[in-house]
């Protein structure tokens, strides 16, 4: 598709026709893309506009595209309304996601380093075991895990959401191992001659070089944890311990008042902010990570 | 648990001065084990016993936290810890807490399931040995209400709140339609189901345009399986109320039950006086009550909706549920008791907390703190009747007394495995509620599925 | 950098991988085994598990709800996953035409994927709202009557499938990277051989990105076997069980109906199905998937 510099000299006319064809296909592509993009973004535009409507404007039909005057107060209301506990839930989500990132990055890096650097009798088999758990569906093991954590008295706390991250994630181990394997062994020899312990080799030599890969791991761990609904549904009981996904879901299902769509949409907007920020700051890592892991 | 006409008038319960509380037994022997979760807020150690009170996470329940300092001051040896769960998960969290040997001490039937389910699962403690000099009359709890939670002479729960069905109406809509307000007197023979539907018609504007549409009546009498009872038809065989909530027979194929459902859903699809689920969800969201939107003229609901009345942006009135085809049952009673769970290590102290909560003074205080929970304590009830701004106390009292007289306990408290049964009704009747199918098309299938379900859970 | 050495190295190896070893043993292997055990019992967590042999599996076989949840999940999977994949491939091809504002399109199409599943579910509940929602309003411009999407058993699952299209941004990014990874020299060679655009796409580009397609397909299928958020947040499995997804069924059986043993049996079947699918697709793929370099 890219016109190559070596395009045959003697094929001038064909090439002109080809160029016209290309122009056409570009124009058609452009129009199609504009349509698709409009379709993709319109729900989000509706989300923004709903988040700025007053409760009266919600029921106007046909739906207004723009509220008469943006009700920014909806956003403030989320934090002011003590019944919703939105601020507290935002905090909980941050605590869980950041702990998950720290836990996953550290533990996965350790494990990946182990697999990348050493070959023992069992390492091949063990790595295969790691790979085989990559596809393991969480619902298949959630019941015993749930019983285990409840027996430990950890129900209604953030710990069951955080702790499992400190034992490495198969995906991330795989990703980091690929990265570590590309590191030159001379590096380690030099380190050993300087008298570094194995752990120092990992901590002082490898980790600083693995920044980009770890950033990718961090981003996707954050997103996974930030958006998770099933685990908090199992473990969290009281509103002040909720993370955002379950908080949002339960805000909608309150039996005792009308569903506050404007507040719900405002809350959804604010929930998306950290992810959008991550994307804005680290778009390249982001895209790379998606491509490498296939995680959405 | 024989309940057909369990609730006579309460007023005749003797009004003795509150008896002295049973002395708290020597706690010293029991206090080594401190029940607490991970958060450790109740972990004060020393010579105290911690009682866990498990409740729904909504303001009308969590207010008990505000009572704790006063209670603890009066009972130095007892600490109270409140644990919470959302309504939808109330039962499952309770079960898992019990499984984790982390059972709360005190709770109620605040989830989908109810007394019978808890009782049959063996989750409840027999309180009789600990009751001592406890007398229902000392707490102004009517004897017949107290009896609801007795099985074979053993007491498993102490009543706390009593909700009933009420008819709430939007005064603004009545005024606009030029209708006179419905009566509060259950004995007013002119107030019939047909009259209610007639009034509803006068207020209804059945339109696709949400801004214009409004409906006269939202008939939320009990859950879906109890609703035919108002029309004199019973979904379950009578032995259900005496055998521990296990229906031996289901009557969904009986003509009178089918007719009842035709009447119920005919309100939406034949008479067009009731909102469709689509309308309700449009104005109120997934689970919200459309009455709050101001677009519903009358709503037959549990009296907990009254607690939200101060938030309504229209004037609200309370009336009797009208005389329907069933002369005996016109209201659903929801008597919430407090239970002590079987795994509680401190039943005596738990009972102290319960007695505190049903005492006249605290029941009165709870009305304001909760936003309007109806006390079971009949002395405190007077304060409840007077609690709602803009609604005459005498009217609420009259509605309550009528409801007690014509009341039947809510099925979810009486039937075993209720949440599964309820789930089945919700799903199977969805197409009828949406107007896609007629009740007579759906009920035979529901009959079969329900029998199968009951056969499995009650085997 | 791999080294095959003695005991101290071996000790270091196990030290490094110990977090995973412990996690695997306690949080994966143990639960899998426990789940297997529970699947042969009646267990309500209050009473001790009672051994029922194959009873749960036998009951599952006759359980309408179980088969229904499978059919709902499969229907969703086999419509949503291929369609989403094809659409995202198509979009990637369009963007790869060196259109102007490439970066904008890429970001815009990926944007909805950044909104969490719950927020997306809430948004679409509102969008599909039969009377106040914009979806029916748009349809009404074309003269269509309002459809009660999520409240109607004929449409609810379709509404969820439609909603899943807004998550195709990630797939698009992956395909785009795949397309951009196709060496220009190969395409050029095809062109010199006289192949048209369609032919060179069919014979050069498609085989080159087939591993990407395959991987996406596996992940897509396995993911949609585990749909839970939409059922929990939007439909509660209804109306009339038409969105009663498999994992939602597990959740309800275990955490609402307290049948942990029964639910474990279903969980185990899910595990087996996922393994089987992965194996099957990998096996079948040997025939038509082109791997760069070897094979």
mmCIF file of C-alpha atoms in Angstrom, chain B residues 88-89 91-93 95-96 98-99 101 112 117 120-123 207-210 213 215 276-283 286-287 419-420 423-428 430-431 434 436-437 449 452 456 459, chain C residues 42-47 59 62-65 125-126 129-133 145-146 148 150-154 232-242 244 248 251-252 254-260 262:
data_model
loop_
_atom_site.group_PDB
_atom_site.id
_atom_site.type_symbol
_atom_site.label_atom_id
_atom_site.label_comp_id
_atom_site.label_asym_id
_atom_site.label_seq_id
_atom_site.Cartn_x
_atom_site.Cartn_y
_atom_site.Cartn_z
ATOM 1 C CA UNK B 88 -29.082 -7.236 47.232
ATOM 2 C CA UNK B 89 -26.245 -9.037 48.958
ATOM 3 C CA UNK B 91 -28.263 -12.826 52.608
ATOM 4 C CA UNK B 92 -25.132 -13.982 50.861
ATOM 5 C CA UNK B 93 -22.846 -11.886 53.031
ATOM 6 C CA UNK B 95 -24.111 -16.807 55.020
ATOM 7 C CA UNK B 96 -20.476 -16.310 54.258
ATOM 8 C CA UNK B 98 -21.384 -17.543 59.325
ATOM 9 C CA UNK B 99 -19.287 -19.899 57.223
ATOM 10 C CA UNK B 101 -17.013 -18.501 61.855
ATOM 11 C CA UNK B 112 -34.654 -11.269 50.101
ATOM 12 C CA UNK B 117 -35.441 -19.583 55.436
ATOM 13 C CA UNK B 120 -35.061 -23.967 58.379
ATOM 14 C CA UNK B 121 -31.371 -23.526 57.834
ATOM 15 C CA UNK B 122 -30.831 -23.625 61.578
ATOM 16 C CA UNK B 123 -29.315 -20.177 61.668
ATOM 17 C CA UNK B 207 -48.802 8.991 26.142
ATOM 18 C CA UNK B 208 -45.538 8.019 24.533
ATOM 19 C CA UNK B 209 -44.262 11.444 25.401
ATOM 20 C CA UNK B 210 -42.639 11.189 28.816
ATOM 21 C CA UNK B 213 -47.495 10.823 30.381
ATOM 22 C CA UNK B 215 -50.604 7.226 35.384
ATOM 23 C CA UNK B 276 -45.513 -0.130 32.022
ATOM 24 C CA UNK B 277 -42.096 -1.282 33.257
ATOM 25 C CA UNK B 278 -40.638 0.741 30.401
ATOM 26 C CA UNK B 279 -42.224 3.893 31.765
ATOM 27 C CA UNK B 280 -41.257 3.139 35.354
ATOM 28 C CA UNK B 281 -37.669 2.489 34.436
ATOM 29 C CA UNK B 282 -37.575 5.575 32.273
ATOM 30 C CA UNK B 283 -38.609 7.890 35.056
ATOM 31 C CA UNK B 286 -33.746 0.221 37.316
ATOM 32 C CA UNK B 287 -35.157 -0.221 40.802
ATOM 33 C CA UNK B 419 -35.182 -15.492 46.949
ATOM 34 C CA UNK B 420 -35.075 -18.273 44.359
ATOM 35 C CA UNK B 423 -36.316 -14.617 41.020
ATOM 36 C CA UNK B 424 -38.418 -17.095 39.075
ATOM 37 C CA UNK B 425 -41.537 -14.935 39.249
ATOM 38 C CA UNK B 426 -39.667 -11.803 38.216
ATOM 39 C CA UNK B 427 -38.213 -13.457 35.146
ATOM 40 C CA UNK B 428 -41.181 -15.506 34.043
ATOM 41 C CA UNK B 430 -41.396 -10.139 32.576
ATOM 42 C CA UNK B 431 -43.026 -10.764 29.209
ATOM 43 C CA UNK B 434 -44.033 -5.861 29.027
ATOM 44 C CA UNK B 436 -45.820 -9.262 25.021
ATOM 45 C CA UNK B 437 -47.769 -12.149 26.453
ATOM 46 C CA UNK B 449 -40.957 -24.493 36.853
ATOM 47 C CA UNK B 452 -39.776 -28.303 39.928
ATOM 48 C CA UNK B 456 -35.731 -29.679 44.503
ATOM 49 C CA UNK B 459 -36.833 -32.568 49.054
ATOM 50 C CA UNK C 42 -23.747 -30.300 48.527
ATOM 51 C CA UNK C 43 -22.372 -27.265 50.281
ATOM 52 C CA UNK C 44 -24.200 -24.239 51.636
ATOM 53 C CA UNK C 45 -21.223 -23.015 53.727
ATOM 54 C CA UNK C 46 -23.270 -23.266 56.907
ATOM 55 C CA UNK C 47 -23.305 -27.013 57.085
ATOM 56 C CA UNK C 59 -28.661 -32.364 38.037
ATOM 57 C CA UNK C 62 -31.407 -31.707 33.506
ATOM 58 C CA UNK C 63 -31.238 -28.085 34.612
ATOM 59 C CA UNK C 64 -33.007 -25.807 32.166
ATOM 60 C CA UNK C 65 -31.303 -22.767 33.617
ATOM 61 C CA UNK C 125 -28.867 1.445 30.094
ATOM 62 C CA UNK C 126 -29.670 5.105 29.700
ATOM 63 C CA UNK C 129 -33.978 3.634 27.765
ATOM 64 C CA UNK C 130 -37.210 2.995 25.885
ATOM 65 C CA UNK C 131 -38.762 6.378 26.392
ATOM 66 C CA UNK C 132 -36.132 8.893 27.337
ATOM 67 C CA UNK C 133 -33.121 7.378 25.615
ATOM 68 C CA UNK C 145 -41.627 2.759 16.911
ATOM 69 C CA UNK C 146 -39.830 2.750 20.237
ATOM 70 C CA UNK C 148 -38.040 -1.512 24.852
ATOM 71 C CA UNK C 150 -33.319 -4.103 27.560
ATOM 72 C CA UNK C 151 -36.777 -4.839 28.898
ATOM 73 C CA UNK C 152 -37.865 -7.077 26.065
ATOM 74 C CA UNK C 153 -36.776 -10.685 25.892
ATOM 75 C CA UNK C 154 -36.497 -10.525 22.111
ATOM 76 C CA UNK C 232 -25.033 -7.789 36.985
ATOM 77 C CA UNK C 233 -25.332 -4.090 36.251
ATOM 78 C CA UNK C 234 -27.928 -3.774 33.510
ATOM 79 C CA UNK C 235 -30.280 -6.716 33.232
ATOM 80 C CA UNK C 236 -29.892 -8.936 36.310
ATOM 81 C CA UNK C 237 -30.072 -11.790 33.840
ATOM 82 C CA UNK C 238 -33.530 -10.867 32.623
ATOM 83 C CA UNK C 239 -35.958 -10.332 31.080
ATOM 84 C CA UNK C 240 -37.070 -13.898 31.317
ATOM 85 C CA UNK C 241 -33.485 -15.173 31.675
ATOM 86 C CA UNK C 242 -32.531 -14.041 28.164
ATOM 87 C CA UNK C 244 -28.581 -15.064 32.063
ATOM 88 C CA UNK C 248 -23.822 -14.839 36.226
ATOM 89 C CA UNK C 251 -22.533 -16.190 40.771
ATOM 90 C CA UNK C 252 -26.241 -16.518 41.554
ATOM 91 C CA UNK C 254 -23.173 -19.743 44.734
ATOM 92 C CA UNK C 255 -23.703 -16.364 46.306
ATOM 93 C CA UNK C 256 -27.446 -15.967 46.192
ATOM 94 C CA UNK C 257 -28.797 -19.508 46.282
ATOM 95 C CA UNK C 258 -25.971 -20.780 48.479
ATOM 96 C CA UNK C 259 -25.282 -23.814 46.320
ATOM 97 C CA UNK C 260 -21.524 -23.639 46.385
ATOM 98 C CA UNK C 262 -23.436 -26.940 42.417
#
